[in-house]
Amino acid sequence: MPLIIILLKVNITLALCYLLYYVLLRKLTFYQLNRAFFLGSLVLSGIMPLIRIRLEAPASPAPAILVGTSLDRLPVSMPATYDYSSIVQWLFLSGLVFMGFGVVFQLLSIARLYKRSRRIELQGLSLRQLPEPGNPFSFFRSIFLHPGQHSATELNLVIAHEQVHVRQWHSIDILVAAIARAFCWFNPIAWLLLKAMKQNLEFIADHAVLQEGAAPKAYQYSLLRISQDGPSVAFANNFNFSHIKTRIIMMNKKRSSPIQLTRYMAVIPLALTLVCSFGISMAQQKKVSVKDQPATEQQTVTQERQAKANAQPAAAPKEATFSTRTNHGEVTIQRVAPAAAAAPVSAATVQTPPPVVSQEGAALDAMLAKDRPVVVFDGARISYDEMKQIDPKTLKSVTILKGADALALYGDEAKGGVILITSNPPEQKQSVN
C-alpha cells in the first residue's frame, strides 16, 4: 500500500475521532470514558491501514489470453514522468525524524532531572526532590517536587494529585499521544488531540482529589499559586497546566446525567463507517483509460497483441469456418475442421508477422493495400468475387506464396503474393456431404 494512502487513512480516522469528541463528549464529566475513547482513537487510527475485508464479486468465466509477439522491434515513445510520491516520502520522513528527536530530547531531559534529583521519604512515600524550585510533576512511578516551596496543606494536595497520575499510569497516555503526534506531525488534529488528552488526565486527577475530601476552594487556590512556579515538563503529568480556568470550571460543573452515556454509542457507527470506507475492497474488473501524452523519451519494446477467448468447455464437435474480410472486398480462406473434445481453453503463445493492427478488416487491408495477390483455383486464375462463391466443403488445400516463390510463377503481377486453391476430387466431395 502506498505511503500516502496509509497516511490518509490514519489521519482521516484521527480527525473524525477528534471531531466526535469535540462535538459530543468534550463537555461531559465522564473523564475515564473520555480517556478510553482517546486511547481507542489512537489504536483505531494505527490499525486502520491494516484492516482489509475482501468481498468477492460474483464469479464470472475467466478469459484465457492468447498473446502474440511479433519478431520485429518497434520504437515506442514513452512520456517521462516525475515520481511525486518520493517527495511526499522525503517530507514525511524529515518531519518524523525531527519530531522523533524532540520526543527523545524530552525523555532525556526527564532522565537528567532524575539523576540530579535525590530520593526522599515524605508521608511514607518515596519521592524525588528537585535540585531547585520548580513545577511539581510525575512521570510513570516517580513524583518530582521541591518540598521547601510549598506549605504543608499545599504539599498534601500536590502529593495527592500526583499520586492519581502515578496509580493510573497516565504517563503512558501522554507518551503514546506524543509518538502519534510525531508520525502525524503535519496534521493539526494530532497536536490538538495530545492537548485534549493532557487536559482530560488533569480532570481525572482533580476529580479524584476532590473525591478524597479536599476542600474545592483551597485546592483551586493552590492551582492558581503553583501556576506561577515556572514552566512544566512536556511529557510529564504536571500539577499545573496552561488552561487552569477550564480545570476550575470542570471542577465546579455538575456531574453529567447517566442518560448522556448514550453519546458514546456514536463511536460504533463511526468505527463501522471507517472500516467500510477504508477496509473493505471488492474484487472486480476495472477499466483503465490511457491519456495521450507528448513523447519525451524513446524505448524499444517488442510488439505484443492480445486476444481473449471464453475459458469454458467446448460444446459437442461442430464444423469451424474461418474468414477474413477487407474494406476493398472480401477474401475468404475457409476449411472444415472438427472441434476438439470438451476441454477448457488454455493460454497459448502465438507469433504473428509485423505490423498487424487488431481491428476488423485492417489486418488484411495493410497487406493488400499496395499489391493484390493473384488467386488461382485448380490451376486457373479467378477473381475475388468468384473466390467468395466457392463452397468451403469442396476445398482440399489453400497455399499462400510470397516473395521470390510468387514472383517466379507470375512475375511482377505477384508482388502481393499468390493464393493457390485446390479443390477435392468429385468423389471426395460426395463423401463429405
Short mmCIF file of C-alpha atoms in Angstrom, two decimals:
data_model
loop_
_atom_site.label_atom_id
_atom_site.label_comp_id
_atom_site.label_asym_id
_atom_site.label_seq_id
_atom_site.Cartn_x
_atom_site.Cartn_y
_atom_site.Cartn_z
CA MET A 1 0.00 0.00 0.00
CA PRO A 2 1.47 3.43 -0.94
CA LEU A 3 2.65 5.60 1.95
CA ILE A 4 0.31 8.44 1.06
CA ILE A 5 -2.71 6.11 1.28
CA ILE A 6 -1.58 4.89 4.71
CA LEU A 7 -1.16 8.46 5.94
CA LEU A 8 -4.57 9.46 4.60
CA LYS A 9 -6.30 6.57 6.35
CA VAL A 10 -4.55 7.22 9.67
CA ASN A 11 -5.11 10.97 9.70
CA ILE A 12 -8.70 10.92 8.46
CA THR A 13 -9.55 8.41 11.19
CA LEU A 14 -7.78 10.56 13.79
CA ALA A 15 -9.58 13.69 12.60
CA LEU A 16 -13.03 12.08 12.69
CA CYS A 17 -12.44 10.68 16.18
CA TYR A 18 -11.34 14.07 17.50
CA LEU A 19 -14.32 15.75 15.81
CA LEU A 20 -16.64 13.29 17.55
CA TYR A 21 -15.01 14.08 20.91
CA TYR A 22 -15.14 17.83 20.38
CA VAL A 23 -18.80 17.87 19.34
CA LEU A 24 -20.32 15.22 21.63
CA LEU A 25 -18.01 14.32 24.52
CA ARG A 26 -15.90 17.37 25.38
CA LYS A 27 -18.30 18.85 27.96
CA LEU A 28 -19.21 15.58 29.68
CA THR A 29 -17.79 14.72 33.09
CA PHE A 30 -17.19 11.04 32.26
CA TYR A 31 -13.45 11.57 32.29
CA GLN A 32 -12.46 7.91 32.47
CA LEU A 33 -14.65 7.11 29.46
CA ASN A 34 -13.08 10.00 27.58
CA ARG A 35 -9.65 8.60 28.42
CA ALA A 36 -10.69 5.23 27.00
CA PHE A 37 -12.08 6.99 23.92
CA PHE A 38 -8.79 8.81 23.28
CA LEU A 39 -6.72 5.64 23.59
CA GLY A 40 -9.18 3.75 21.39
CA SER A 41 -8.97 6.50 18.78
CA LEU A 42 -5.18 6.21 18.64
CA VAL A 43 -5.36 2.42 18.36
CA LEU A 44 -8.07 2.55 15.66
CA SER A 45 -6.08 5.11 13.66
CA GLY A 46 -2.95 2.99 13.87
CA ILE A 47 -4.56 -0.26 12.74
CA MET A 48 -6.92 1.20 10.13
CA PRO A 49 -4.43 0.67 7.23
CA LEU A 50 -4.09 -2.98 8.34
CA ILE A 51 -7.83 -3.72 8.24
CA ARG A 52 -8.72 -5.41 4.97
CA ILE A 53 -12.03 -7.18 4.44
CA ARG A 54 -12.15 -8.61 0.92
CA LEU A 55 -15.57 -9.24 -0.62
CA GLU A 56 -15.64 -11.45 -3.69
CA ALA A 57 -17.66 -10.23 -6.64
CA PRO A 58 -19.98 -12.71 -8.42
CA ALA A 59 -17.91 -15.31 -10.21
CA SER A 60 -17.61 -14.93 -13.98
CA PRO A 61 -15.85 -17.11 -16.57
CA ALA A 62 -12.17 -16.25 -16.58
CA PRO A 63 -10.95 -15.41 -20.09
CA ALA A 64 -7.96 -17.25 -21.49
CA ILE A 65 -5.39 -14.93 -23.02
CA LEU A 66 -3.67 -15.63 -26.32
CA VAL A 67 -0.60 -13.43 -26.51
CA GLY A 68 1.02 -12.80 -29.85
CA THR A 69 4.57 -11.45 -30.04
CA SER A 70 5.99 -10.25 -33.33
CA LEU A 71 9.57 -10.82 -34.33
CA ASP A 72 10.26 -7.19 -35.11
CA ARG A 73 11.01 -4.42 -32.65
CA LEU A 74 9.19 -1.13 -32.85
CA PRO A 75 10.33 2.24 -31.42
CA VAL A 76 7.73 3.37 -28.89
CA SER A 77 7.68 6.85 -27.42
CA MET A 78 7.25 6.84 -23.62
CA PRO A 79 6.41 10.01 -21.68
CA ALA A 80 8.87 10.90 -18.93
CA THR A 81 7.02 11.13 -15.62
CA TYR A 82 8.21 12.53 -12.31
CA ASP A 83 7.64 10.44 -9.21
CA TYR A 84 5.96 12.87 -6.82
CA SER A 85 5.48 10.11 -4.24
CA SER A 86 9.20 10.28 -3.46
CA ILE A 87 8.80 13.95 -2.48
CA VAL A 88 5.97 13.02 -0.11
CA GLN A 89 8.08 10.26 1.42
CA TRP A 90 11.07 12.53 1.99
CA LEU A 91 8.93 15.27 3.53
CA PHE A 92 7.20 12.80 5.81
CA LEU A 93 10.45 11.16 6.91
CA SER A 94 12.11 14.53 7.50
CA GLY A 95 9.29 15.65 9.78
CA LEU A 96 9.21 12.27 11.52
CA VAL A 97 12.95 12.39 12.25
CA PHE A 98 12.68 15.96 13.57
CA MET A 99 9.72 15.15 15.81
CA GLY A 100 11.35 11.90 16.89
CA PHE A 101 14.38 13.83 18.09
CA GLY A 102 12.01 16.05 20.05
CA VAL A 103 10.50 13.04 21.83
CA VAL A 104 13.93 11.65 22.63
CA PHE A 105 15.12 15.06 23.86
CA GLN A 106 12.18 15.36 26.28
CA LEU A 107 12.80 11.86 27.63
CA LEU A 108 16.49 12.64 28.11
CA SER A 109 15.55 15.85 29.93
CA ILE A 110 13.47 13.87 32.41
CA ALA A 111 16.29 11.35 32.77
CA ARG A 112 18.72 14.16 33.59
CA LEU A 113 16.32 15.55 36.20
CA TYR A 114 16.02 12.08 37.70
CA LYS A 115 19.81 11.81 38.04
CA ARG A 116 20.10 15.30 39.53
CA SER A 117 17.26 14.76 41.99
CA ARG A 118 17.60 12.79 45.21
CA ARG A 119 15.29 10.25 46.74
CA ILE A 120 13.41 11.37 49.88
CA GLU A 121 10.79 9.84 52.16
CA LEU A 122 7.77 12.04 52.79
CA GLN A 123 4.49 10.96 54.41
CA GLY A 124 5.59 7.36 53.96
CA LEU A 125 6.10 7.86 50.22
CA SER A 126 9.26 7.70 48.11
CA LEU A 127 9.62 10.95 46.18
CA ARG A 128 12.27 12.69 44.06
CA GLN A 129 13.38 16.09 45.37
CA LEU A 130 14.22 18.55 42.61
CA PRO A 131 17.64 20.24 42.91
CA GLU A 132 15.96 23.66 42.67
CA PRO A 133 12.40 25.04 43.00
CA GLY A 134 10.15 24.21 40.06
CA ASN A 135 6.76 22.98 38.98
CA PRO A 136 5.91 19.60 40.58
CA PHE A 137 5.21 16.72 38.17
CA SER A 138 5.14 12.95 37.91
CA PHE A 139 6.46 10.56 35.27
CA PHE A 140 5.48 6.90 35.42
CA ARG A 141 6.17 5.84 39.06
CA SER A 142 8.18 8.89 40.14
CA ILE A 143 6.90 12.15 41.68
CA PHE A 144 9.22 15.15 41.35
CA LEU A 145 8.82 18.18 43.64
CA HIS A 146 10.65 20.67 45.84
CA PRO A 147 9.10 20.44 49.35
CA GLY A 148 10.56 23.77 50.53
CA GLN A 149 8.44 25.85 48.15
CA HIS A 150 5.05 24.53 49.40
CA SER A 151 3.12 24.90 52.64
CA ALA A 152 2.08 21.74 54.49
CA THR A 153 -1.51 21.93 53.20
CA GLU A 154 -0.42 22.66 49.66
CA LEU A 155 2.15 19.87 49.76
CA ASN A 156 -0.52 17.36 50.73
CA LEU A 157 -2.67 18.46 47.78
CA VAL A 158 0.27 18.24 45.38
CA ILE A 159 1.16 14.72 46.50
CA ALA A 160 -2.49 13.58 46.36
CA HIS A 161 -2.82 14.97 42.84
CA GLU A 162 0.37 13.38 41.51
CA GLN A 163 -0.42 10.04 43.15
CA VAL A 164 -3.53 9.80 40.98
CA HIS A 165 -1.35 10.16 37.88
CA VAL A 166 1.08 7.54 39.17
CA ARG A 167 -1.56 4.98 40.19
CA GLN A 168 -3.43 5.21 36.89
CA TRP A 169 -0.32 5.23 34.68
CA HIS A 170 -1.23 8.48 32.94
CA SER A 171 2.30 8.81 31.57
CA ILE A 172 1.53 6.01 29.10
CA ASP A 173 -1.30 8.04 27.56
CA ILE A 174 0.90 11.09 27.08
CA LEU A 175 3.81 9.12 25.65
CA VAL A 176 1.58 7.25 23.16
CA ALA A 177 -0.07 10.50 22.07
CA ALA A 178 3.34 12.17 21.67
CA ILE A 179 4.54 9.32 19.44
CA ALA A 180 1.34 9.56 17.39
CA ARG A 181 1.93 13.30 17.00
CA ALA A 182 5.46 12.59 15.76
CA PHE A 183 4.07 10.34 12.99
CA CYS A 184 1.23 12.76 12.18
CA TRP A 185 3.27 15.93 12.68
CA PHE A 186 1.68 17.62 9.64
CA ASN A 187 -1.85 17.09 10.97
CA PRO A 188 -3.08 19.82 13.38
CA ILE A 189 -5.55 17.31 14.83
CA ALA A 190 -2.67 15.25 16.25
CA TRP A 191 -1.47 18.31 18.20
CA LEU A 192 -4.98 19.12 19.42
CA LEU A 193 -5.53 15.52 20.46
CA LEU A 194 -2.40 15.47 22.64
CA LYS A 195 -3.51 18.72 24.27
CA ALA A 196 -7.03 17.36 24.90
CA MET A 197 -5.64 14.13 26.37
CA LYS A 198 -3.41 16.03 28.82
CA GLN A 199 -6.36 18.19 29.82
CA ASN A 200 -8.60 15.18 30.40
CA LEU A 201 -5.95 13.48 32.58
CA GLU A 202 -5.84 16.60 34.75
CA PHE A 203 -9.64 16.47 35.02
CA ILE A 204 -9.32 12.89 36.27
CA ALA A 205 -6.72 13.84 38.89
CA ASP A 206 -8.66 16.92 40.03
CA HIS A 207 -11.86 14.92 40.42
CA ALA A 208 -10.07 12.19 42.39
CA VAL A 209 -8.51 14.71 44.80
CA LEU A 210 -11.90 16.31 45.47
CA GLN A 211 -13.47 12.88 45.93
CA GLU A 212 -10.89 12.17 48.67
CA GLY A 213 -12.25 15.11 50.67
CA ALA A 214 -10.07 18.07 49.66
CA ALA A 215 -11.72 21.47 50.02
CA PRO A 216 -12.55 22.69 46.48
CA LYS A 217 -11.66 26.35 47.12
CA ALA A 218 -8.36 25.55 48.84
CA TYR A 219 -7.45 23.18 46.03
CA GLN A 220 -8.31 25.71 43.34
CA TYR A 221 -6.28 28.45 45.07
CA SER A 222 -3.34 26.02 45.19
CA LEU A 223 -3.65 25.55 41.42
CA LEU A 224 -3.53 29.30 40.89
CA ARG A 225 -0.49 29.77 43.12
CA ILE A 226 1.51 26.82 41.75
CA SER A 227 0.85 28.04 38.19
CA GLN A 228 3.43 30.75 38.94
CA ASP A 229 6.20 28.28 39.87
CA GLY A 230 7.72 28.05 36.42
CA PRO A 231 7.47 26.08 33.17
CA SER A 232 6.26 22.50 33.17
CA VAL A 233 7.85 19.39 31.67
CA ALA A 234 6.32 18.49 28.31
CA PHE A 235 5.90 14.71 28.70
CA ALA A 236 5.18 14.72 32.44
CA ASN A 237 1.90 14.89 34.35
CA ASN A 238 2.11 18.40 35.73
CA PHE A 239 0.24 19.73 38.72
CA ASN A 240 -0.22 22.88 36.70
CA PHE A 241 -1.23 23.21 33.08
CA SER A 242 -1.99 26.23 30.93
CA HIS A 243 -5.80 26.06 30.87
CA ILE A 244 -6.24 26.50 34.61
CA LYS A 245 -9.57 28.29 34.07
CA THR A 246 -11.03 25.27 32.27
CA ARG A 247 -9.96 22.96 35.10
CA ILE A 248 -11.69 25.11 37.69
CA ILE A 249 -14.85 25.28 35.55
CA MET A 250 -14.94 21.49 35.21
CA MET A 251 -14.42 21.03 38.97
CA ASN A 252 -17.48 23.20 39.66
CA LYS A 253 -19.53 21.67 36.85
CA LYS A 254 -22.50 19.49 37.73
CA ARG A 255 -21.94 15.83 37.00
CA SER A 256 -23.34 14.69 33.65
CA SER A 257 -26.58 12.72 33.70
CA PRO A 258 -26.30 8.96 33.05
CA ILE A 259 -28.55 9.46 30.02
CA GLN A 260 -25.64 11.31 28.42
CA LEU A 261 -23.78 8.00 28.25
CA THR A 262 -25.75 7.29 25.08
CA ARG A 263 -23.49 9.77 23.28
CA TYR A 264 -20.70 7.22 23.42
CA MET A 265 -22.84 4.93 21.25
CA ALA A 266 -21.90 7.21 18.35
CA VAL A 267 -18.50 5.56 18.42
CA ILE A 268 -19.98 2.36 16.95
CA PRO A 269 -21.33 3.83 13.66
CA LEU A 270 -18.15 5.90 13.33
CA ALA A 271 -15.95 2.81 13.60
CA LEU A 272 -18.17 0.84 11.20
CA THR A 273 -18.15 3.70 8.69
CA LEU A 274 -14.36 3.91 8.79
CA VAL A 275 -13.96 0.16 8.38
CA CYS A 276 -16.40 0.07 5.46
CA SER A 277 -14.77 3.09 3.80
CA PHE A 278 -11.13 2.12 4.22
CA GLY A 279 -11.05 -1.60 4.98
CA ILE A 280 -13.43 -3.28 2.52
CA SER A 281 -12.28 -3.98 -1.02
CA MET A 282 -14.35 -5.58 -3.77
CA ALA A 283 -12.71 -7.99 -6.19
CA GLN A 284 -13.85 -6.66 -9.56
CA GLN A 285 -12.57 -5.74 -13.01
CA LYS A 286 -11.58 -2.12 -13.57
CA LYS A 287 -11.47 -0.27 -16.87
CA VAL A 288 -8.32 1.80 -17.20
CA SER A 289 -8.14 4.64 -19.71
CA VAL A 290 -4.80 5.89 -21.00
CA LYS A 291 -4.48 9.54 -21.95
CA ASP A 292 -2.28 10.54 -24.88
CA GLN A 293 0.80 12.43 -23.72
CA PRO A 294 3.63 14.10 -25.64
CA ALA A 295 6.62 11.90 -26.32
CA THR A 296 9.74 12.87 -24.40
CA GLU A 297 11.66 9.61 -24.24
CA GLN A 298 12.16 6.64 -26.58
CA GLN A 299 12.44 2.98 -25.71
CA THR A 300 12.46 -0.14 -27.87
CA VAL A 301 9.87 -2.71 -26.97
CA THR A 302 8.61 -5.90 -28.56
CA GLN A 303 5.21 -5.53 -30.18
CA GLU A 304 2.53 -7.51 -28.36
CA ARG A 305 -1.12 -8.21 -29.02
CA GLN A 306 -3.76 -9.99 -27.00
CA ALA A 307 -6.82 -11.96 -27.94
CA LYS A 308 -9.39 -13.19 -25.43
CA ALA A 309 -11.35 -16.41 -25.59
CA ASN A 310 -14.03 -17.55 -23.18
CA ALA A 311 -12.48 -20.18 -20.90
CA GLN A 312 -15.44 -22.58 -20.89
CA PRO A 313 -15.57 -26.20 -22.04
CA ALA A 314 -16.27 -26.54 -25.75
CA ALA A 315 -19.62 -27.94 -26.82
CA ALA A 316 -20.16 -31.05 -28.93
CA PRO A 317 -17.99 -31.28 -32.12
CA LYS A 318 -19.05 -28.76 -34.78
CA GLU A 319 -17.77 -27.53 -38.11
CA ALA A 320 -15.49 -24.49 -37.85
CA THR A 321 -15.32 -21.81 -40.56
CA PHE A 322 -12.60 -19.15 -40.68
CA SER A 323 -12.83 -15.99 -42.81
CA THR A 324 -11.04 -12.66 -43.24
CA ARG A 325 -12.67 -9.53 -44.69
CA THR A 326 -11.23 -6.26 -46.05
CA ASN A 327 -12.64 -2.86 -46.90
CA HIS A 328 -11.88 -3.43 -50.62
CA GLY A 329 -13.80 -6.63 -50.94
CA GLU A 330 -13.69 -9.96 -49.22
CA VAL A 331 -11.10 -12.72 -49.32
CA THR A 332 -12.34 -15.87 -47.64
CA ILE A 333 -9.96 -18.66 -46.66
CA GLN A 334 -12.11 -21.45 -45.31
CA ARG A 335 -11.70 -25.01 -44.20
CA VAL A 336 -13.72 -27.61 -42.34
CA ALA A 337 -12.31 -28.99 -39.08
CA PRO A 338 -13.94 -30.92 -36.22
CA ALA A 339 -13.81 -29.05 -32.89
CA ALA A 340 -11.76 -30.61 -30.10
CA ALA A 341 -13.38 -32.67 -27.37
CA ALA A 342 -14.90 -30.77 -24.47
CA ALA A 343 -11.98 -29.21 -22.60
CA PRO A 344 -11.14 -25.79 -21.20
CA VAL A 345 -9.36 -23.35 -23.47
CA SER A 346 -5.86 -22.69 -22.18
CA ALA A 347 -3.39 -19.89 -22.77
CA ALA A 348 -1.09 -20.14 -25.78
CA THR A 349 1.71 -18.07 -27.30
CA VAL A 350 1.38 -17.13 -30.96
CA GLN A 351 3.93 -15.44 -33.22
CA THR A 352 2.46 -13.02 -35.75
CA PRO A 353 4.01 -11.09 -38.64
CA PRO A 354 4.61 -7.37 -38.06
CA PRO A 355 2.89 -5.00 -38.01
CA VAL A 356 -0.79 -6.01 -37.56
CA VAL A 357 -3.50 -3.75 -36.19
CA SER A 358 -6.22 -5.52 -34.22
CA GLN A 359 -9.29 -4.14 -35.96
CA GLU A 360 -11.83 -5.78 -38.27
CA GLY A 361 -10.59 -5.63 -41.85
CA ALA A 362 -7.48 -3.61 -41.01
CA ALA A 363 -5.09 -6.55 -40.80
CA LEU A 364 -5.63 -7.77 -44.38
CA ASP A 365 -6.03 -4.22 -45.67
CA ALA A 366 -2.48 -3.47 -44.57
CA MET A 367 -1.27 -6.49 -46.55
CA LEU A 368 -3.38 -5.92 -49.69
CA ALA A 369 -3.48 -2.14 -49.93
CA LYS A 370 -0.34 -1.85 -52.07
CA ASP A 371 -0.37 -5.03 -54.28
CA ARG A 372 -3.21 -7.53 -54.59
CA PRO A 373 -2.30 -11.23 -54.70
CA VAL A 374 -3.01 -13.48 -57.67
CA VAL A 375 -5.78 -16.03 -56.95
CA VAL A 376 -5.54 -19.41 -58.71
CA PHE A 377 -8.30 -22.04 -58.36
CA ASP A 378 -7.46 -25.54 -59.67
CA GLY A 379 -4.80 -24.05 -61.99
CA ALA A 380 -6.98 -21.23 -63.37
CA ARG A 381 -6.90 -17.60 -62.31
CA ILE A 382 -10.17 -16.31 -60.83
CA SER A 383 -11.40 -13.02 -59.37
CA TYR A 384 -12.05 -12.27 -55.75
CA ASP A 385 -15.85 -12.35 -56.30
CA GLU A 386 -15.55 -15.81 -57.83
CA MET A 387 -13.42 -17.00 -54.93
CA LYS A 388 -16.17 -15.97 -52.49
CA GLN A 389 -18.64 -18.30 -54.21
CA ILE A 390 -16.51 -21.41 -53.60
CA ASP A 391 -18.09 -23.95 -51.23
CA PRO A 392 -15.60 -24.46 -48.36
CA LYS A 393 -16.57 -28.15 -48.18
CA THR A 394 -15.05 -28.69 -51.60
CA LEU A 395 -11.61 -27.35 -50.67
CA LYS A 396 -8.66 -29.65 -50.34
CA SER A 397 -5.90 -27.10 -49.63
CA VAL A 398 -5.07 -23.40 -49.67
CA THR A 399 -1.46 -22.32 -50.26
CA ILE A 400 -0.17 -18.75 -49.98
CA LEU A 401 3.11 -17.86 -51.72
CA LYS A 402 5.08 -14.69 -51.02
CA GLY A 403 8.30 -13.11 -52.22
CA ALA A 404 10.58 -14.91 -54.69
CA ASP A 405 8.36 -18.00 -54.96
CA ALA A 406 5.38 -15.92 -56.08
CA LEU A 407 7.44 -13.79 -58.48
CA ALA A 408 8.93 -16.90 -60.06
CA LEU A 409 5.45 -18.12 -61.06
CA TYR A 410 3.67 -14.93 -62.16
CA GLY A 411 6.31 -12.22 -62.34
CA ASP A 412 5.57 -8.66 -61.23
CA GLU A 413 1.84 -9.42 -61.03
CA ALA A 414 2.57 -11.49 -57.93
CA LYS A 415 4.20 -8.73 -55.87
CA GLY A 416 1.28 -9.06 -53.49
CA GLY A 417 1.66 -12.83 -53.33
CA VAL A 418 -0.18 -15.82 -54.82
CA ILE A 419 -3.13 -17.75 -53.34
CA LEU A 420 -3.31 -21.32 -54.72
CA ILE A 421 -6.65 -23.06 -54.05
CA THR A 422 -7.10 -26.77 -54.78
CA SER A 423 -10.50 -28.49 -54.56
CA ASN A 424 -11.29 -32.10 -53.68
CA PRO A 425 -11.88 -34.66 -56.45
CA PRO A 426 -15.59 -35.18 -57.22
CA GLU A 427 -15.81 -38.46 -55.27
CA GLN A 428 -14.41 -36.83 -52.08
CA LYS A 429 -16.95 -34.02 -52.34
CA GLN A 430 -19.78 -36.58 -52.20
CA SER A 431 -18.30 -38.34 -49.18
CA VAL A 432 -18.10 -35.10 -47.23
CA ASN A 433 -21.72 -34.26 -47.96
#
